[in-house]
mmCIF file of C-alpha atoms (C1' of nucleotides) in Angstrom:
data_model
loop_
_atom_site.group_PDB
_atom_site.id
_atom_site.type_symbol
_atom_site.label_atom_id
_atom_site.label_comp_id
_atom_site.label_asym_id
_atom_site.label_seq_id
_atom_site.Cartn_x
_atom_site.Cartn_y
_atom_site.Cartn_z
ATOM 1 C CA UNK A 1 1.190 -20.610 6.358
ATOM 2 C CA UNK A 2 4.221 -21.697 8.282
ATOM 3 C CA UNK A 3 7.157 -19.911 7.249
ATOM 4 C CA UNK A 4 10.778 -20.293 9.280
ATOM 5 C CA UNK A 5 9.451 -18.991 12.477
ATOM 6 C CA UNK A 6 6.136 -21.192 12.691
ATOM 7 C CA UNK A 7 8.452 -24.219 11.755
ATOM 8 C CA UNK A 8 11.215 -23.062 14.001
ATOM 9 C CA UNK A 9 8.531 -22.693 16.877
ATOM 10 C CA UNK A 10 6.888 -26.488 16.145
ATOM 11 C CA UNK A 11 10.579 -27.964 15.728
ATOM 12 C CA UNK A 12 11.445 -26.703 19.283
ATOM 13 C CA UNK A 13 7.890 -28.019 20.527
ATOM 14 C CA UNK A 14 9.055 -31.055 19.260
ATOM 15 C CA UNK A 15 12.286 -31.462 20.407
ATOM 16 C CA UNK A 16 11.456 -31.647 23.472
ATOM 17 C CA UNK A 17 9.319 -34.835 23.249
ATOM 18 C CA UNK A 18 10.465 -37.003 20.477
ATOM 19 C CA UNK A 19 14.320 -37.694 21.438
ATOM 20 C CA UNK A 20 14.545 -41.033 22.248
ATOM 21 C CA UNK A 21 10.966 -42.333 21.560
ATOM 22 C CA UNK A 22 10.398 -44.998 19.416
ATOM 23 C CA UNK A 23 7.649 -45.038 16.690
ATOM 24 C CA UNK A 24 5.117 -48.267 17.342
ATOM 25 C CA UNK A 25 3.131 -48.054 14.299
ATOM 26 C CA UNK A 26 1.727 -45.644 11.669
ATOM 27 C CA UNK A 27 -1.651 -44.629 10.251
ATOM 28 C CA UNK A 28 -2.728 -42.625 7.108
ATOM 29 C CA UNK A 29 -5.514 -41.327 6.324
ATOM 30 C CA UNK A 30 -5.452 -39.488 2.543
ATOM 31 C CA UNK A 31 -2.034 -40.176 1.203
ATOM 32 C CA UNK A 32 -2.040 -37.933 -1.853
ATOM 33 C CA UNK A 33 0.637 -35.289 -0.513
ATOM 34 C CA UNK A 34 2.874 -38.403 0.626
ATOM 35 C CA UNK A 35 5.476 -39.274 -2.094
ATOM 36 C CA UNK A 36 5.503 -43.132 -1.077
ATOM 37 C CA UNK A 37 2.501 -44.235 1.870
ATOM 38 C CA UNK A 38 4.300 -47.597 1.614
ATOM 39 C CA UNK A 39 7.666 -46.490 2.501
ATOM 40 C CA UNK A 40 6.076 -45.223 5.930
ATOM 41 C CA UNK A 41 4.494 -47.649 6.827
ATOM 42 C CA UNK A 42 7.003 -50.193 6.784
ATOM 43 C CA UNK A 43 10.123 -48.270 6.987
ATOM 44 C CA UNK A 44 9.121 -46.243 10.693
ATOM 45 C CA UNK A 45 7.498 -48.494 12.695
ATOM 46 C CA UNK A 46 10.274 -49.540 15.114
ATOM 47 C CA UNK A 47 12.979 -46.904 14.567
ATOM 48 C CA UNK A 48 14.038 -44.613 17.705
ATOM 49 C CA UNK A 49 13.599 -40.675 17.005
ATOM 50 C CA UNK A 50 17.117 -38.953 17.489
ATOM 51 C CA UNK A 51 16.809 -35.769 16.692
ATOM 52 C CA UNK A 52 14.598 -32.873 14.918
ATOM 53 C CA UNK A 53 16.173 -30.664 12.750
ATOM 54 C CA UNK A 54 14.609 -27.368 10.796
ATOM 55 C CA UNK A 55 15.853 -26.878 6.900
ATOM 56 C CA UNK A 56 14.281 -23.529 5.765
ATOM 57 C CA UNK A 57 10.586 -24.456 6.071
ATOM 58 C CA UNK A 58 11.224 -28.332 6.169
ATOM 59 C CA UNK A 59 10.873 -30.559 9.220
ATOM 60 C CA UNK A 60 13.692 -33.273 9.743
ATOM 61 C CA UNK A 61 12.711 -36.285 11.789
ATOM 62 C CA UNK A 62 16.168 -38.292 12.297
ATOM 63 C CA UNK A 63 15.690 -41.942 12.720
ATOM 64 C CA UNK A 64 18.085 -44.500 14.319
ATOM 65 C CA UNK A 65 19.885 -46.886 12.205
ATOM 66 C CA UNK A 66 20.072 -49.878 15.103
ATOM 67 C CA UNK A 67 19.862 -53.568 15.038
ATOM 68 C CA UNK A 68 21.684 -53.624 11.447
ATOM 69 C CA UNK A 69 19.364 -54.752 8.804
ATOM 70 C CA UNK A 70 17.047 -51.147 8.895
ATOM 71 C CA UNK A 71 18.565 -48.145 7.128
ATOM 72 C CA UNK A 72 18.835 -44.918 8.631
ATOM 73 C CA UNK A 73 16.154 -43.015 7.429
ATOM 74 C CA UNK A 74 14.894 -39.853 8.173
ATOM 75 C CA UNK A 75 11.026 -38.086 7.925
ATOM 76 C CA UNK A 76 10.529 -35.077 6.008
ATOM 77 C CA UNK A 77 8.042 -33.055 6.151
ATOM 78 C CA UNK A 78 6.618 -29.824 4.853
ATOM 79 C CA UNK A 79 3.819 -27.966 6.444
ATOM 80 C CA UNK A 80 2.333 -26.455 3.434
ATOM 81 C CA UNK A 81 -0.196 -23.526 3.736
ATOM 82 C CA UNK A 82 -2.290 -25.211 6.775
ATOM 83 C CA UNK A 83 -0.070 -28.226 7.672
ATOM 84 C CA UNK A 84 -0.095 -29.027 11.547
ATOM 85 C CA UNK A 85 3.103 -31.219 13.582
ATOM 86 C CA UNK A 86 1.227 -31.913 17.166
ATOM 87 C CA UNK A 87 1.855 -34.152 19.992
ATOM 88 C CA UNK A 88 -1.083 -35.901 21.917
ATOM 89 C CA UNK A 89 -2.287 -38.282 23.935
ATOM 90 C CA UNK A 90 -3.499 -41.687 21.884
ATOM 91 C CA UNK A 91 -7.057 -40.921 23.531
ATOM 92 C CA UNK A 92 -7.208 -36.878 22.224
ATOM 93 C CA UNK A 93 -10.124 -36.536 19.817
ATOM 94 C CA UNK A 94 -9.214 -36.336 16.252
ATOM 95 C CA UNK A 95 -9.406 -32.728 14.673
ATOM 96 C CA UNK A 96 -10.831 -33.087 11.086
ATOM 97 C CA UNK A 97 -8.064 -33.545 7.841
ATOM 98 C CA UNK A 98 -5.660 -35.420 10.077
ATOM 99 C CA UNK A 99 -4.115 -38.076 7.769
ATOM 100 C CA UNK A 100 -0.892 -39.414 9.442
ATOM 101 C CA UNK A 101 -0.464 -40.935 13.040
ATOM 102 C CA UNK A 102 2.631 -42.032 14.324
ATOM 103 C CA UNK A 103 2.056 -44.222 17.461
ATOM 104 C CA UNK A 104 5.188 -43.772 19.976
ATOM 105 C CA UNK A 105 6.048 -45.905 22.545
ATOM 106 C CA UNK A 106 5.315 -43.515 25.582
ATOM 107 C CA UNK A 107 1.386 -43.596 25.296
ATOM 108 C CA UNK A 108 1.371 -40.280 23.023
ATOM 109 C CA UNK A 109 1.241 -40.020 19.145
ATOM 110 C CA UNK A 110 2.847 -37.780 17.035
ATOM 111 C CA UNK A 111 -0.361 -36.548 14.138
ATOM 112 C CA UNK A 112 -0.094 -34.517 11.195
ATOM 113 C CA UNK A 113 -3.239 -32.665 10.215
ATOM 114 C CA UNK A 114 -3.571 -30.123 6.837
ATOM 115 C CA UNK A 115 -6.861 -29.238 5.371
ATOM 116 C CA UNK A 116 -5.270 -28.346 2.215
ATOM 117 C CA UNK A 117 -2.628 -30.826 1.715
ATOM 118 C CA UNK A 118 -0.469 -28.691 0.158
ATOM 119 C CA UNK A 119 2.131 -29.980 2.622
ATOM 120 C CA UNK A 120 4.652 -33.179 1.732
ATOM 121 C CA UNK A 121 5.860 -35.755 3.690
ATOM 122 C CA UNK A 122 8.615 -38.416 2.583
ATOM 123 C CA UNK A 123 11.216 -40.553 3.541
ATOM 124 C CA UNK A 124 14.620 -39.881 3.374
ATOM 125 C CA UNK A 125 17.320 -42.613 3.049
ATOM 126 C CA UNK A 126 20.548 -41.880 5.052
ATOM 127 C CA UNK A 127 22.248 -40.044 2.308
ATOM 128 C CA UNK A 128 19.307 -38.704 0.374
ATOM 129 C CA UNK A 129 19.139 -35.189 2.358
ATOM 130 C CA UNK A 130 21.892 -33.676 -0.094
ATOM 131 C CA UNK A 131 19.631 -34.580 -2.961
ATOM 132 C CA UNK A 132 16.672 -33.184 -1.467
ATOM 133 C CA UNK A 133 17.293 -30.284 0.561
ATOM 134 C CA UNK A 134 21.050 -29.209 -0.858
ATOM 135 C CA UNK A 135 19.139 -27.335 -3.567
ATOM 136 C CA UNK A 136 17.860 -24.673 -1.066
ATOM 137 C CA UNK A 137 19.000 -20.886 -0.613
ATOM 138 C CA UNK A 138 20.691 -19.661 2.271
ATOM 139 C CA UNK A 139 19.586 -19.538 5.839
ATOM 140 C CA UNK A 140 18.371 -16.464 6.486
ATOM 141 C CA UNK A 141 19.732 -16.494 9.833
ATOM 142 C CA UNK A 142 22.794 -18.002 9.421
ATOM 143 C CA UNK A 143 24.066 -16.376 6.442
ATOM 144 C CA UNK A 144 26.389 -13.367 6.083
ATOM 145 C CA UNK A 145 26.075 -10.509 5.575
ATOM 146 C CA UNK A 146 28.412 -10.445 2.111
ATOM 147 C CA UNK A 147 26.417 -13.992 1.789
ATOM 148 C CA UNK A 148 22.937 -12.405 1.588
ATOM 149 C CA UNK A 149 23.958 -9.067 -0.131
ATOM 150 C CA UNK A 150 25.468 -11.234 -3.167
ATOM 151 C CA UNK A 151 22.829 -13.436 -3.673
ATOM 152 C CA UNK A 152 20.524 -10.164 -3.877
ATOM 153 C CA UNK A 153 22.490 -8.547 -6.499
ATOM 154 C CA UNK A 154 23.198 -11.537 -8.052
ATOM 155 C CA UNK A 155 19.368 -11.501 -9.843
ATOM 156 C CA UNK A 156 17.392 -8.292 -10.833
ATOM 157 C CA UNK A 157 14.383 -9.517 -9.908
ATOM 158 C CA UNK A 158 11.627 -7.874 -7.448
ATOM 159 C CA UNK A 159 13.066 -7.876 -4.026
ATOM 160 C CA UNK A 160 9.551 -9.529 -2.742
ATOM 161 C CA UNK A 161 10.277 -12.621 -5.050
ATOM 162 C CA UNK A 162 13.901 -12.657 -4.453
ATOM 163 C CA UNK A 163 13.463 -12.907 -0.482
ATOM 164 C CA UNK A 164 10.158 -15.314 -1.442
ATOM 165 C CA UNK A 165 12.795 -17.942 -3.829
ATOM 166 C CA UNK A 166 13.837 -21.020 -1.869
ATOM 167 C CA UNK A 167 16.787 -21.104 -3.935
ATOM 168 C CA UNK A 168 17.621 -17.945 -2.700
ATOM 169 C CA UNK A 169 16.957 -17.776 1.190
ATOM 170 C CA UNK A 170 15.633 -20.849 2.924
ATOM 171 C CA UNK A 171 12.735 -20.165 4.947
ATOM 172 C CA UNK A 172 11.233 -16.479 4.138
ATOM 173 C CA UNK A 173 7.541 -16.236 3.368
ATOM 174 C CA UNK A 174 4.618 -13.981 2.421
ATOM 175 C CA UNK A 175 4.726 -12.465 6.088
ATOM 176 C CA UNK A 176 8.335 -12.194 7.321
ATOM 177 C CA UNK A 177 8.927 -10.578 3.755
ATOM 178 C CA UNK A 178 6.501 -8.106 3.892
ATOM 179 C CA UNK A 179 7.503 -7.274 8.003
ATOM 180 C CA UNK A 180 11.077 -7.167 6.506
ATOM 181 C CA UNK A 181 10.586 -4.586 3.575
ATOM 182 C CA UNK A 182 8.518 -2.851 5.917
ATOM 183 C CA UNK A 183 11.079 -2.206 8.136
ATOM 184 C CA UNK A 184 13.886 -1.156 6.024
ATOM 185 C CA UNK A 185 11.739 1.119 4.092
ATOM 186 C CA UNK A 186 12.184 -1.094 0.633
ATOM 187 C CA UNK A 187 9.344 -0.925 -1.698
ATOM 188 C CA UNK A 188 8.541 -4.646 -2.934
ATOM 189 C CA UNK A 189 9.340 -4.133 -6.580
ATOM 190 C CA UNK A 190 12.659 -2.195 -6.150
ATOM 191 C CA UNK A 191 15.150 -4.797 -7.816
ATOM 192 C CA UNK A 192 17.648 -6.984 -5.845
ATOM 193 C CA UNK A 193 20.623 -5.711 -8.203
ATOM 194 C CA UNK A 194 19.396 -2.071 -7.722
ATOM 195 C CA UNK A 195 19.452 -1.856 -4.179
ATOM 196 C CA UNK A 196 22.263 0.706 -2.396
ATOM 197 C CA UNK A 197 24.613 -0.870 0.176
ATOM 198 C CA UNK A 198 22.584 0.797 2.932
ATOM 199 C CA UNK A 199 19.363 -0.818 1.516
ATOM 200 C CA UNK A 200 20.959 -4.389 1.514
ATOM 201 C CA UNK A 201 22.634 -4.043 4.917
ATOM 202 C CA UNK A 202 19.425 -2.542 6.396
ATOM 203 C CA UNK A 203 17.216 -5.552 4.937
ATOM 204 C CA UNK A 204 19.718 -7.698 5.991
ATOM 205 C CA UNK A 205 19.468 -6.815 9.655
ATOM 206 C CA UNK A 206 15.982 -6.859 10.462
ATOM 207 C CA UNK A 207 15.097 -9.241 8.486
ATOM 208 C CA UNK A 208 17.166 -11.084 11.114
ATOM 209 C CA UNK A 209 15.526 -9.566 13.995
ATOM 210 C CA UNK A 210 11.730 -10.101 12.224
ATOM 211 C CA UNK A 211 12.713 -13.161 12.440
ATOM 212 C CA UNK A 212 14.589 -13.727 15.718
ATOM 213 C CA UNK A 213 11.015 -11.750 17.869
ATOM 214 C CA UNK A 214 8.750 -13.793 15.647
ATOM 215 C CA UNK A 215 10.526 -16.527 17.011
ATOM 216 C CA UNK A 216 10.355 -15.506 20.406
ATOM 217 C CA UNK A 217 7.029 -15.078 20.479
ATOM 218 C CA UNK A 218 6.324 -18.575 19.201
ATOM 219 C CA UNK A 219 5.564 -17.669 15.331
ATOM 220 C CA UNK A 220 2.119 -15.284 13.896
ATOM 221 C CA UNK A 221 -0.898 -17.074 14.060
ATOM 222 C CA UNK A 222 -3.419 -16.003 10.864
ATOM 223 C CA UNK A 223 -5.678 -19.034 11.122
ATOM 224 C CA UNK A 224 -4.351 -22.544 11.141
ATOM 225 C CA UNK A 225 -0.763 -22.020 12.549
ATOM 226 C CA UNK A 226 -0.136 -23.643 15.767
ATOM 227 C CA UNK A 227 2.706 -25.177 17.530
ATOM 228 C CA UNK A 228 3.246 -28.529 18.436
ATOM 229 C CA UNK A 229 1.574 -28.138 21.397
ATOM 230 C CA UNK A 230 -1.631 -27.114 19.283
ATOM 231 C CA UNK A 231 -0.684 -23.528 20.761
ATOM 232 C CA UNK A 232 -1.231 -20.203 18.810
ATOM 233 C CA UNK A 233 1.980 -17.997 17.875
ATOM 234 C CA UNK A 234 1.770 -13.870 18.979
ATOM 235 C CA UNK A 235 4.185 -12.548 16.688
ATOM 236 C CA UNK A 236 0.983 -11.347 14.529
ATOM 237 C CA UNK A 237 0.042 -8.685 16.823
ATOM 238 C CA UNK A 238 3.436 -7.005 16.037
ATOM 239 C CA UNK A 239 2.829 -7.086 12.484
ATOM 240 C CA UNK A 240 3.246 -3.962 10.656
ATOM 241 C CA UNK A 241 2.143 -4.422 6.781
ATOM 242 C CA UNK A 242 1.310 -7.767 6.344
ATOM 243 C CA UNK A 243 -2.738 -7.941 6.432
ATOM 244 C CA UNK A 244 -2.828 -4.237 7.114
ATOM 245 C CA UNK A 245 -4.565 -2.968 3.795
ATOM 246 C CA UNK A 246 -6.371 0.155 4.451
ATOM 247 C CA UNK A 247 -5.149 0.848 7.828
ATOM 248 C CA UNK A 248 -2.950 3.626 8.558
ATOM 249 C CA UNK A 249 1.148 3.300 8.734
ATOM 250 C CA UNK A 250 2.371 2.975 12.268
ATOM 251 C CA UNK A 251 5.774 5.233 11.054
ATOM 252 C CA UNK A 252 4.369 7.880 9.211
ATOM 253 C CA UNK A 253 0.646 7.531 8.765
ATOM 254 C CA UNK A 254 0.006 7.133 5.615
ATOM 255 C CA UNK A 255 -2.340 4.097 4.069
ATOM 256 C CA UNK A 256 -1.006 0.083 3.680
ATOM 257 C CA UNK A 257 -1.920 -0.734 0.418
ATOM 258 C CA UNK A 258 -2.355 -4.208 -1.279
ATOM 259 C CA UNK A 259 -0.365 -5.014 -4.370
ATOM 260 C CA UNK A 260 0.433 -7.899 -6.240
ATOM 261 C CA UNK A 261 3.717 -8.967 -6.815
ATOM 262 C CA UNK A 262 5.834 -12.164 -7.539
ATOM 263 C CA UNK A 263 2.377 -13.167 -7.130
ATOM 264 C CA UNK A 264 1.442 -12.852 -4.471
ATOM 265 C CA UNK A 265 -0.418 -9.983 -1.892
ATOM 266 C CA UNK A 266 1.695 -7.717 -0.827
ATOM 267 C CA UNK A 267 1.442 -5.075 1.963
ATOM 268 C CA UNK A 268 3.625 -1.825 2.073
ATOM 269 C CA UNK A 269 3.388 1.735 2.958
ATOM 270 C CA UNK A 270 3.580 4.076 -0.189
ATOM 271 C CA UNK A 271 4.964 6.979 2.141
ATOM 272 C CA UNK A 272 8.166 5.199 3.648
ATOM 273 C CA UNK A 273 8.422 2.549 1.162
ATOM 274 C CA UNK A 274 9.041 4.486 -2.151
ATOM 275 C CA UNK A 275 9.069 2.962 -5.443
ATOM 276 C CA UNK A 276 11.847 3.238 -7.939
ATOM 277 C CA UNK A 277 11.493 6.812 -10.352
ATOM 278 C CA UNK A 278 10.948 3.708 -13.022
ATOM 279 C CA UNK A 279 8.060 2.133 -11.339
ATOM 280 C CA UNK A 280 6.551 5.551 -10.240
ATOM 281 C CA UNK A 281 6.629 6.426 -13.981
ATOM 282 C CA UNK A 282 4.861 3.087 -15.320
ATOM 283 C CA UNK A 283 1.885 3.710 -12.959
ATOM 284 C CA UNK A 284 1.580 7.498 -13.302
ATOM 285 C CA UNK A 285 1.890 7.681 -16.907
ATOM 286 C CA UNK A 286 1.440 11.341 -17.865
ATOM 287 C "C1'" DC J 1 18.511 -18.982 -17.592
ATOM 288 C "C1'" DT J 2 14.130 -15.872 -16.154
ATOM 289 C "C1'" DT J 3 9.362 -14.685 -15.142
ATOM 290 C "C1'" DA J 4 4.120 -15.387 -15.263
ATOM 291 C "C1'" DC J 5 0.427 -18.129 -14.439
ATOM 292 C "C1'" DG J 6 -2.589 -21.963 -13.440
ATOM 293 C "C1'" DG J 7 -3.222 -25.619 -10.441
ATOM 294 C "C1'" DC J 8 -3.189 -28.313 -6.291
ATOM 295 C "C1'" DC J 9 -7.286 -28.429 -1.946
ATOM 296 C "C1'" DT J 10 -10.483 -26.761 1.599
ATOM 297 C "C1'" DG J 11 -12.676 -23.256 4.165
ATOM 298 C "C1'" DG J 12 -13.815 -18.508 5.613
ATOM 299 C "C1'" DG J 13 -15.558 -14.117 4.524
ATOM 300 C "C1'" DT J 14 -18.281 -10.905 1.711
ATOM 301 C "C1'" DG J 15 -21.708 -9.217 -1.214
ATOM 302 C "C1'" DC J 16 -25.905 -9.935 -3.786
ATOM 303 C "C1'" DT P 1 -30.498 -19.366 3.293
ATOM 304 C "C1'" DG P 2 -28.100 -19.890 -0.991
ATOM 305 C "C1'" DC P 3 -24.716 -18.912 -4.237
ATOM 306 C "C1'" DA P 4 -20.887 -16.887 -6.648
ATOM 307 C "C1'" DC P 5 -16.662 -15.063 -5.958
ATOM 308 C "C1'" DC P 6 -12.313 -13.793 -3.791
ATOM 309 C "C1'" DC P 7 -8.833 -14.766 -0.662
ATOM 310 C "C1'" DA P 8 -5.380 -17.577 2.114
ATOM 311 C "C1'" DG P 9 1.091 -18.566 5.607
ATOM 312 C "C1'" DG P 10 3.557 -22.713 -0.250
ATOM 313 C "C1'" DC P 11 5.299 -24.558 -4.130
ATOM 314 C "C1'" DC P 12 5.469 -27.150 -8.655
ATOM 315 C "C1'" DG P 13 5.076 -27.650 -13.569
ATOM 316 C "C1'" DT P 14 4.476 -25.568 -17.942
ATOM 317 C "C1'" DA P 15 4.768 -21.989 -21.267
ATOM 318 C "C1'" DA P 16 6.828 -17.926 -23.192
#
DNA sequence: CTTACGGCCTGGGTGC
DNA sequence: TGCACCCAGGCCGTAA
């Protein structure tokens, strides 16, 4: 579910609370989407949280390296499809599929609930984050303009699964790429390399401002996403393809349709987002 | 090197 | 009420 905005929203949440608190102890409950249970148990408990950092869709927990003999380490962790980063009191109830509590030293605790587990959660050794996270694509909303447009036409694959590849952009998912298309009129299986300059540098911008007002309003809330406050996002009542099948185009009217591609569902409006004459051919065949 | 697909896991919704 | 089936914000490994 969470995609750069959702993790962007919970990283703020928890930036304000985890500075400078120091992580008592740790509990897990199922362990299979941990790479090493071990490693957290005895490598957190007593480290000092100094800072929070967002990587695409990954969370960055940065530990202190005091009193010599500890490493510094950081905590990494993905959110998955359903994955939940939340602050609470020690004494909150315990919302089912929680599996990780860190205990911090101000009375709170710092839990990590995800029905699915399709979320991760490791440790990093100082040193270790080139390894792990230096594979990724740009940032969406850092990179260039020339940046983006020549990783696009670098690859002729689907625009959907271009903006959806890691190793492309950093952070994009099923939602913000659909919203994105959407807005610059770009059907989902027009290819990267095929796409005019005014396509590319369309895309490019509001993709960044999809982005930048999902942000704003705290991320889109399907089911699960919340923020580290356990608060819902709003960005989902702005959404204009995603989850729309059957409804009617807010530009021109005509009907959202479902298709899949990359894999995955994908919303788009067959009036304002027109296929390639190559695509229109292969599923009109005469 | 790509791309396509199944699988990971649980729950919600729908239709019979 | 039960059951089968489809779907879900992500991503990895394998096969072609």
């Amino acid at each position: 579910m969470p995609e750069l905005p959702e993790v962007e929203t919970v990283v703020r949440g928890l930036r304000t609370v985890l500075p400078g608190r120091r992580i008592l102890n740790v509990r897990l409950g199922k362990t299979d989407f941990i790479e090493d249970p071990a490693a957290l148990e005895s490598q957190l408990p007593g480290g000092r949280i100094v800072a929070v950092r967002r990587h695409g869709k990954f969370i960055v927990v940065e530990l202190d390296s005091e009193n010599g003999r500890r490493q510094a380490t950081s905590l990494l962790i993905h959110l998955g499809m359903t994955g939940q980063l939340v602050t609470c009191p020690t004494e909150t109830r315990i919302l089912p599929h929680t599996h990780v509590f860190f205990g911090l030293d101000d009375g709170r605790e710092l839990r990590y609930t995800d029905i699915r587990r399709f979320g991760q959660m490791r440790i990093l050794a100082n040193g270790a984050h080139e390894s792990v996270l230096g594979g990724l694509g740009l940032d969406p909303l850092e990179a260039s303009e020339q940046e983006f447009s020549a990783r696009i036409r670098a690859r002729s694959a689907h625009i959907k699964a271009l903006l959806l590849d890691q190793h492309v952009l950093r952070g994009m998912g099923n939602i913000y790429t659909d919203e994105s298309l959407w807005r610059a009129r770009i059907h989902p299986r027009r290819l990267g390399a095929k796409l005019s300059d005014a396509e590319v540098h369309k895309l490019y911008r509001v993709m960044r401002q999809v982005l930048n007002e999902a942000i704003r309003l705290g991320g889109s809330s399907i089911s699960d996403y919340v923020d580290a406050d356990g608060q819902p996002g709003e960005f989902q009542i702005w959404h204009r393809a995603y989850g729309r099948e059957g409804k009617k185009c807010s530009r021109c009217g005509k009907t959202i349709q479902r298709i899949i591609v990359a894999g995955r569902s994908s919303y788009f409006c067959p009036g304002c987002q027109r296929a390639s004459r190559k695509i229109r051919r292969k599923r009109t065949p005469r």
